[in-house]
XYZ file of C-alpha atoms in Angstrom:
557
model
C 227.592 155.791 145.410
C 227.231 159.677 145.822
C 228.700 162.305 143.409
C 230.162 165.337 145.227
C 227.400 165.412 148.047
C 224.445 164.818 145.477
C 221.727 162.378 146.514
C 222.737 158.932 145.882
C 221.619 156.789 143.039
C 218.752 154.537 143.808
C 218.423 151.539 141.964
C 214.945 150.509 141.122
C 215.104 147.591 138.799
C 216.570 144.165 139.419
C 220.388 143.871 139.254
C 220.729 142.660 135.480
C 217.703 144.012 134.123
C 218.541 145.367 130.387
C 216.792 148.634 129.956
C 217.100 150.829 126.961
C 215.380 153.752 125.816
C 215.126 157.030 123.999
C 215.292 157.663 120.187
C 218.261 154.894 119.625
C 215.543 152.498 120.906
C 212.740 153.559 118.203
C 215.297 153.300 115.821
C 216.093 149.831 116.821
C 212.512 148.686 116.525
C 212.206 150.501 113.030
C 215.330 148.522 112.030
C 214.026 145.271 113.304
C 210.924 145.779 111.425
C 212.406 146.808 107.977
C 214.448 143.226 108.538
C 211.145 141.458 108.485
C 209.823 143.665 105.609
C 213.000 142.595 103.715
C 212.445 138.834 104.325
C 208.643 138.863 103.007
C 208.369 141.561 100.327
C 209.969 139.594 97.705
C 206.662 137.479 97.788
C 204.285 139.950 96.784
C 202.285 139.778 93.634
C 201.547 137.700 90.718
C 205.410 136.976 89.977
C 206.574 136.929 93.750
C 208.784 134.134 94.747
C 207.842 131.609 97.450
C 209.765 130.909 100.606
C 210.706 127.379 101.665
C 210.287 127.576 105.647
C 211.910 124.625 107.725
C 210.672 124.367 111.406
C 212.837 122.732 114.159
C 211.360 119.184 113.395
C 212.609 119.441 109.619
C 208.983 119.827 108.491
C 208.845 122.080 105.463
C 206.444 124.654 104.273
C 206.521 126.251 100.518
C 204.231 129.608 100.799
C 204.051 133.021 99.643
C 201.160 133.425 101.938
C 201.984 136.511 104.228
C 200.120 135.404 107.338
C 201.447 131.726 107.225
C 205.249 133.410 106.641
C 204.549 135.455 109.567
C 203.182 132.777 111.622
C 206.553 130.531 110.709
C 209.163 132.696 111.219
C 208.881 132.818 115.150
C 210.094 136.342 115.510
C 212.069 136.814 118.806
C 212.028 140.669 118.658
C 209.088 142.035 120.708
C 208.479 145.104 118.280
C 208.727 142.963 115.331
C 206.109 140.786 116.637
C 203.546 143.593 115.965
C 203.837 142.811 112.288
C 202.949 139.176 112.890
C 199.692 140.555 114.783
C 198.500 142.695 111.740
C 199.303 140.097 109.392
C 196.876 137.653 111.484
C 194.374 140.288 111.890
C 194.079 141.047 108.137
C 193.939 137.353 107.364
C 190.891 137.017 109.954
C 189.203 139.854 108.614
C 189.604 139.897 104.958
C 191.550 136.928 104.143
C 194.263 138.437 101.400
C 196.537 141.570 101.392
C 198.568 139.832 104.336
C 201.770 140.529 102.561
C 200.875 144.016 101.341
C 200.016 145.110 105.258
C 203.558 143.908 106.246
C 205.205 145.572 103.586
C 203.215 148.661 103.916
C 203.751 148.979 107.604
C 207.806 148.309 107.123
C 207.681 151.051 104.392
C 205.923 153.755 106.475
C 208.322 153.083 109.310
C 211.312 153.392 106.879
C 209.997 156.616 105.471
C 209.418 158.353 108.977
C 212.817 157.093 110.016
C 214.603 160.301 109.062
C 212.105 162.439 110.913
C 212.882 160.358 114.210
C 216.635 160.545 113.630
C 216.114 164.560 113.317
C 214.372 164.614 116.537
C 210.932 165.160 115.353
C 208.438 164.085 118.232
C 206.827 160.670 117.752
C 203.480 161.964 118.694
C 203.961 164.559 115.750
C 204.503 161.804 113.489
C 201.678 159.481 114.832
C 199.211 162.490 114.369
C 200.326 163.029 110.824
C 200.323 159.237 109.987
C 196.614 158.902 111.400
C 195.409 162.050 109.602
C 197.041 160.497 106.408
C 195.109 157.232 107.101
C 191.793 158.938 107.194
C 191.975 160.830 104.376
C 193.281 157.862 102.522
C 190.389 155.448 103.444
C 187.961 158.266 102.729
C 189.716 158.708 99.179
C 189.336 155.076 98.629
C 185.779 154.976 99.496
C 185.147 158.076 97.048
C 186.602 156.188 94.285
C 185.365 152.783 94.744
C 182.888 150.996 92.197
C 179.820 149.532 93.450
C 179.039 146.348 91.545
C 175.692 145.444 90.016
C 173.757 142.485 91.621
C 172.760 141.547 87.868
C 176.269 140.035 87.469
C 177.064 138.869 90.801
C 178.827 135.639 90.047
C 180.723 136.960 87.346
C 182.062 139.948 89.679
C 183.002 137.274 92.478
C 184.675 135.014 89.912
C 186.871 138.323 88.757
C 187.563 139.078 92.496
C 188.627 135.256 93.213
C 190.971 135.253 90.051
C 192.681 138.582 91.355
C 193.169 136.623 94.857
C 194.541 133.828 93.101
C 196.756 135.619 90.608
C 199.780 135.649 93.210
C 199.277 131.975 94.076
C 200.893 128.566 92.704
C 197.550 127.883 91.354
C 197.101 131.019 89.124
C 197.448 128.626 86.087
C 194.349 126.853 87.047
C 192.587 130.026 88.295
C 189.610 129.224 86.037
C 189.234 125.961 87.333
C 189.133 127.258 90.743
C 187.481 130.162 90.845
C 183.986 128.254 89.462
C 184.666 126.045 92.912
C 185.428 128.817 95.048
C 182.116 130.586 93.805
C 180.186 127.461 94.458
C 181.447 126.849 97.634
C 180.645 130.576 98.957
C 177.077 130.269 97.748
C 176.571 126.937 98.722
C 176.767 128.222 102.519
C 173.803 130.067 104.485
C 173.961 133.679 102.921
C 172.900 135.297 106.075
C 175.925 134.111 108.084
C 178.379 132.968 105.558
C 180.431 130.891 107.799
C 183.400 129.609 105.820
C 184.175 126.749 108.184
C 181.449 124.689 106.888
C 183.264 124.403 103.769
C 185.221 121.360 104.210
C 188.763 121.061 102.866
C 190.121 117.397 102.142
C 193.810 116.807 100.660
C 194.432 113.524 99.054
C 197.873 113.498 97.486
C 198.406 112.185 93.726
C 196.602 113.023 90.827
C 196.554 116.077 89.005
C 195.171 119.777 90.425
C 192.189 119.141 87.898
C 191.284 115.953 89.373
C 190.144 117.999 92.391
C 186.338 117.887 93.289
C 183.636 119.982 94.605
C 180.910 118.157 96.672
C 177.922 120.145 97.115
C 177.184 117.918 100.447
C 179.630 116.456 102.692
C 182.572 114.244 102.234
C 185.087 112.730 104.671
C 187.573 109.776 104.857
C 186.694 106.495 105.853
C 186.872 106.031 109.771
C 188.802 103.306 111.340
C 186.645 100.142 111.270
C 186.109 96.952 112.726
C 185.570 93.559 111.225
C 182.346 93.310 109.587
C 182.678 96.592 107.813
C 183.215 94.720 104.301
C 179.821 93.295 104.662
C 177.967 96.509 104.884
C 176.217 98.516 101.849
C 178.503 101.171 100.565
C 175.552 102.805 98.602
C 172.220 103.946 99.355
C 169.528 106.362 97.559
C 167.393 108.164 99.962
C 168.801 107.077 103.236
C 168.035 107.895 106.661
C 170.867 109.228 108.741
C 171.117 109.414 112.728
C 174.018 111.160 114.188
C 175.071 110.087 117.671
C 177.387 110.971 120.522
C 177.089 107.626 121.908
C 179.634 104.767 122.008
C 178.526 101.367 120.560
C 181.335 99.053 121.804
C 181.522 96.586 124.824
C 183.866 98.097 127.448
C 186.301 96.239 129.707
C 185.538 96.602 133.366
C 187.548 98.929 135.416
C 190.716 97.764 136.909
C 189.732 98.230 140.736
C 186.056 97.426 140.144
C 184.891 94.735 142.792
C 181.239 92.662 142.086
C 180.682 90.094 144.842
C 178.525 86.863 143.501
C 177.643 83.910 145.476
C 176.666 81.579 142.325
C 177.743 81.448 138.821
C 174.337 82.291 137.813
C 174.655 85.720 139.364
C 178.016 86.464 137.446
C 176.274 85.269 134.514
C 173.730 87.652 135.081
C 176.233 90.509 135.215
C 177.779 89.766 132.107
C 174.282 89.595 130.179
C 173.114 92.688 131.706
C 176.101 94.276 130.094
C 175.381 92.822 126.435
C 171.638 93.391 126.741
C 172.500 97.144 127.344
C 174.324 97.441 123.938
C 171.885 95.414 122.099
C 168.922 97.351 123.058
C 170.529 100.604 121.752
C 171.629 98.720 118.590
C 168.053 97.549 118.363
C 166.415 101.040 119.174
C 168.807 102.389 116.408
C 167.442 99.703 113.722
C 163.756 100.594 114.548
C 164.132 104.192 113.532
C 164.648 102.927 110.005
C 168.052 104.709 109.491
C 170.261 103.284 107.057
C 173.157 105.313 108.105
C 174.752 105.258 111.355
C 177.397 108.031 112.337
C 179.041 108.496 115.799
C 181.465 110.959 117.138
C 182.543 107.931 119.740
C 183.962 104.551 118.630
C 181.241 101.685 117.115
C 182.920 98.586 117.963
C 182.929 95.135 116.478
C 179.823 93.641 117.876
C 177.861 96.900 116.557
C 179.576 96.828 113.183
C 178.471 93.011 112.674
C 174.894 93.825 113.769
C 174.508 96.378 111.487
C 176.065 94.456 108.583
C 173.614 91.525 108.985
C 170.716 94.359 108.678
C 172.091 96.390 105.649
C 172.932 99.250 107.463
C 176.050 101.402 107.237
C 177.959 102.750 110.171
C 180.743 104.959 111.103
C 182.397 105.853 114.146
C 184.872 108.109 115.381
C 183.537 110.618 112.884
C 185.196 114.164 113.742
C 183.078 116.620 115.318
C 183.430 119.166 112.244
C 182.434 116.593 109.791
C 179.440 115.529 111.955
C 178.021 119.113 112.229
C 178.741 119.460 108.707
C 176.568 116.319 107.776
C 173.714 117.972 110.160
C 173.877 121.215 108.279
C 173.402 119.401 105.070
C 171.008 116.566 105.783
C 169.247 117.761 108.645
C 168.462 116.249 112.102
C 170.246 116.699 114.896
C 173.108 115.042 117.076
C 171.883 112.492 119.813
C 173.102 111.777 123.027
C 170.861 108.716 123.588
C 169.460 105.857 121.583
C 166.115 105.402 123.571
C 164.214 108.438 122.218
C 164.777 108.998 118.655
C 162.131 110.432 116.563
C 161.604 111.086 112.908
C 162.538 114.552 113.062
C 165.868 113.921 114.826
C 166.926 112.186 111.391
C 168.440 113.494 108.474
C 168.516 112.322 104.928
C 170.255 112.917 101.389
C 169.525 111.696 97.610
C 172.650 109.790 97.385
C 174.959 108.308 99.883
C 178.148 106.329 98.481
C 181.699 105.324 99.365
C 183.996 105.672 96.682
C 188.114 105.735 96.251
C 189.837 108.699 95.783
C 193.716 108.260 94.996
C 194.470 105.995 97.947
C 192.036 106.625 100.315
C 188.330 105.538 100.678
C 185.729 108.612 101.281
C 181.993 108.705 102.305
C 179.875 111.178 99.993
C 176.517 112.674 101.255
C 175.142 114.177 98.033
C 171.882 115.774 96.983
C 171.225 116.754 100.440
C 167.777 118.841 100.975
C 169.179 122.012 102.768
C 172.968 121.696 101.793
C 174.303 124.550 103.788
C 177.658 123.252 103.547
C 180.094 121.863 100.753
C 183.403 120.109 100.432
C 186.262 120.524 98.364
C 188.752 117.503 97.584
C 192.192 118.596 96.610
C 194.599 116.754 94.782
C 198.120 117.215 93.689
C 201.650 115.748 93.668
C 203.151 116.778 96.751
C 201.461 117.259 100.214
C 203.376 120.626 100.630
C 201.860 121.984 97.094
C 198.095 120.624 98.238
C 198.802 122.185 101.517
C 199.806 125.717 99.602
C 196.701 125.167 97.217
C 194.326 124.933 100.581
C 195.695 128.295 101.798
C 195.220 130.073 98.039
C 191.628 128.747 98.325
C 191.273 129.842 102.016
C 192.237 133.534 100.603
C 189.803 133.441 97.648
C 187.032 132.015 99.925
C 187.551 135.143 102.193
C 187.603 137.662 99.241
C 184.226 136.297 97.871
C 182.704 136.186 101.158
C 183.480 139.714 102.348
C 182.476 140.802 98.305
C 179.076 139.325 98.871
C 178.390 141.621 101.922
C 180.496 144.713 100.563
C 179.744 145.768 96.970
C 182.490 148.096 96.443
C 185.602 147.125 94.517
C 189.016 148.814 93.189
C 191.466 148.042 90.773
C 194.365 146.025 91.956
C 198.034 146.068 90.311
C 199.050 149.618 92.643
C 196.221 151.343 90.917
C 194.199 152.024 94.266
C 197.650 152.926 96.056
C 199.164 155.227 93.343
C 195.915 157.186 93.058
C 195.662 157.571 96.937
C 199.409 158.690 97.070
C 198.811 161.470 94.278
C 195.620 162.516 96.030
C 197.503 162.699 99.265
C 200.637 164.685 97.811
C 198.428 167.406 96.252
C 196.030 167.497 99.451
C 199.301 167.951 101.963
C 200.390 170.923 99.610
C 197.126 172.491 99.475
C 195.593 171.981 102.814
C 198.154 171.560 105.397
C 200.797 174.150 106.171
C 202.626 172.989 109.210
C 204.895 170.080 109.972
C 202.669 167.446 109.481
C 202.662 168.173 105.664
C 206.149 166.267 105.712
C 204.718 163.058 107.538
C 201.609 163.034 105.064
C 203.811 163.323 102.292
C 206.002 160.058 103.994
C 202.843 158.311 103.992
C 202.129 159.052 100.490
C 205.609 158.111 99.277
C 205.318 154.860 101.280
C 202.177 154.064 99.331
C 204.244 153.499 96.327
C 205.919 150.705 97.718
C 202.994 148.135 96.725
C 203.500 149.027 92.558
C 207.683 149.274 93.015
C 207.408 145.894 94.790
C 205.140 144.193 92.140
C 207.655 145.569 89.534
C 210.599 144.757 91.019
C 209.381 140.982 91.615
C 208.431 140.669 87.992
C 211.517 141.977 86.734
C 210.513 145.073 85.166
C 212.371 148.425 85.554
C 210.395 149.925 88.486
C 211.514 153.526 88.165
C 210.464 153.957 84.737
C 206.951 152.173 85.115
C 206.351 154.180 88.484
C 206.983 157.341 86.432
C 204.539 156.436 83.603
C 202.110 155.523 86.682
C 202.623 159.139 88.188
C 202.131 160.867 84.941
C 198.936 158.776 84.249
C 197.257 159.370 87.809
C 198.120 163.140 87.132
C 196.127 163.140 83.899
C 193.203 161.427 85.778
C 193.572 158.019 85.051
C 192.825 156.715 88.470
C 192.668 153.121 87.547
C 196.320 153.172 85.737
C 198.330 150.271 87.239
C 201.242 147.993 86.453
C 200.317 145.928 83.193
C 202.327 142.547 83.865
C 201.220 141.253 80.346
C 203.071 143.832 78.504
C 205.680 145.357 81.132
C 204.036 148.758 80.993
C 200.920 150.767 82.393
C 197.322 149.775 81.641
C 193.674 150.563 83.115
C 193.563 147.628 85.457
C 189.303 147.777 86.036
C 188.912 147.357 82.506
C 191.497 144.363 82.696
C 189.449 142.842 85.287
C 192.200 143.038 87.918
C 189.709 143.818 90.812
C 189.905 143.557 94.717
C 187.311 144.343 97.239
C 187.942 148.099 98.791
C 187.620 146.408 102.200
C 191.063 144.809 101.503
C 192.927 148.321 100.837
C 191.246 150.089 103.547
C 191.814 147.374 106.233
C 195.524 147.106 105.127
C 195.932 150.835 105.267
C 194.246 151.264 108.923
C 196.338 148.046 110.203
C 199.410 149.235 108.800
C 199.144 152.815 110.265
C 198.200 151.328 113.654
C 201.131 149.236 113.771
C 203.509 151.952 112.856
C 202.159 154.238 115.301
C 202.338 151.495 117.994
C 205.883 150.721 117.196
C 206.633 154.668 117.324
C 204.897 155.015 120.727
C 207.432 152.529 122.330
C 210.447 154.289 123.524
C 211.761 151.961 126.112
C 212.258 148.182 126.446
C 212.938 146.797 129.656
C 213.798 143.323 130.005
C 214.354 141.371 133.239
C 217.332 138.722 133.732
C 214.981 135.483 133.835
C 213.391 136.394 130.496
C 217.014 136.724 129.250
C 217.904 133.335 130.868
C 214.791 131.783 129.046
C 215.813 133.330 125.726
C 219.616 131.773 126.223
C 219.258 128.968 123.505
C 218.382 131.576 120.662
C 221.738 133.601 122.021
C 223.917 130.955 121.222
C 224.181 129.502 124.891
C 224.457 125.554 124.579
C 221.053 123.733 124.917
C 219.984 123.520 128.672
C 222.336 126.558 130.077
C 219.194 128.540 130.474
C 217.378 125.786 132.214
C 220.325 124.981 134.482
C 220.617 128.893 135.264
C 216.582 129.069 136.337
C 216.899 125.510 138.328
C 219.731 126.801 140.168
C 217.914 129.822 140.926
C 215.287 127.773 142.425
C 217.951 126.037 144.806
C 218.474 129.112 146.452
C 222.125 129.477 144.549
C 223.681 133.104 144.707
C 223.572 135.195 141.797
C 226.578 135.417 139.887
């Protein structure tokens, strides 16, 4: 095709490729992110609601944890998926503030949308946002309060209580804050590996029936006949942990053994029995009273150990066995023939007890307990799962606070102070067009206190005006008062958060906003459209048929 002798149009991309670009593409991406923000913003704060999410298998999840919601929303839009990534990064790095980071990123994009519409270059906006982010982070570091080591446990309890204030367990926060702080203090203080805090969920009972075990507890494993005769309680037992199978295995289907007389066959059978007996005899001679293994322990071994007053458990999960090693000492053995005393662990008390409808094995009073177990109780499985997510956030907050002593006040106080500072800084120091962008960022920060008020049913406009006045007067910790529906000094009210939460949230939100603003073209090829056909309303299997047809060499339609 040619236009009046001009150079003919050259098609570079495949036929059917969907290509959209320019200002319209940036605004489309911003609108997609705002749709995600609208879904999640109602969950922010102590009076935020919970979302009920139902997946394709009909499994329900009730949560207000930002990272969990973003993960389960199954977002298809490629630009909006960036918000999922920042929620996950905030969860991994800090553990809390996952909803805040998504709401903040959405609000930044909403504020700069008019500038994009008016034709301001994306690069100018991105430079302004990055500059505003750097100023904001420096301001947070400047105003953050360093806590004294003298009352460390009390400080950590306050931080954990603030993290729980927006969760289902806020009514029981006093009970759980002690549990969370004890759990983190039980870890090795050098690496603070939160994966060594085992969390076990047992439906039934009340929340206050939850247990903190300073050691290891895990659910009774699958056991064979003879288990009933084994002792279920020991004092100061020696513990051996194995990666060995103690079970008679049937021969392989294609195995072949040629024998000339019956005695030879009997020798083959006896040899197999002798091997397993030698293993069990070697374990018995070590003096161990508790035998744990990652692999199965069969009925023969179970009965053998029962006759000798030894407790055994096979098919113990790898995580639980690692935690037993951390608590009781010793090491995991891959052979039974050369086990020395230093390879064995010990604890003050081993017992098997009933919790709800489950039997649990407890290892308590361990000499080097660098691990612990939280046994959670509750009425419904979804409720216990949400308690677990809430405790994870609080544990991560306490863990970060041990390494970083600086704190700020929550309830929108920190955001309002940074916002007020950015407005005055932009007026004084930035004469060119970036001033408007920095003011947009400052205005976007106000979304946190505004949304907190909206979710609590307060008059957001009235409270925000009061907050602005207080911060102009120099009350840097003035934030939303949820008790009296007004404004209060949240530092004095012990609404504390680690400054790391705020710094990470601002940096992640700005990075995500800049990334979305920098994308001005999206190219989708026909194959990817076919794969997404089920989500666009085509009948199930239509996309697969289109792809299968292409594979047979059918012509394109």
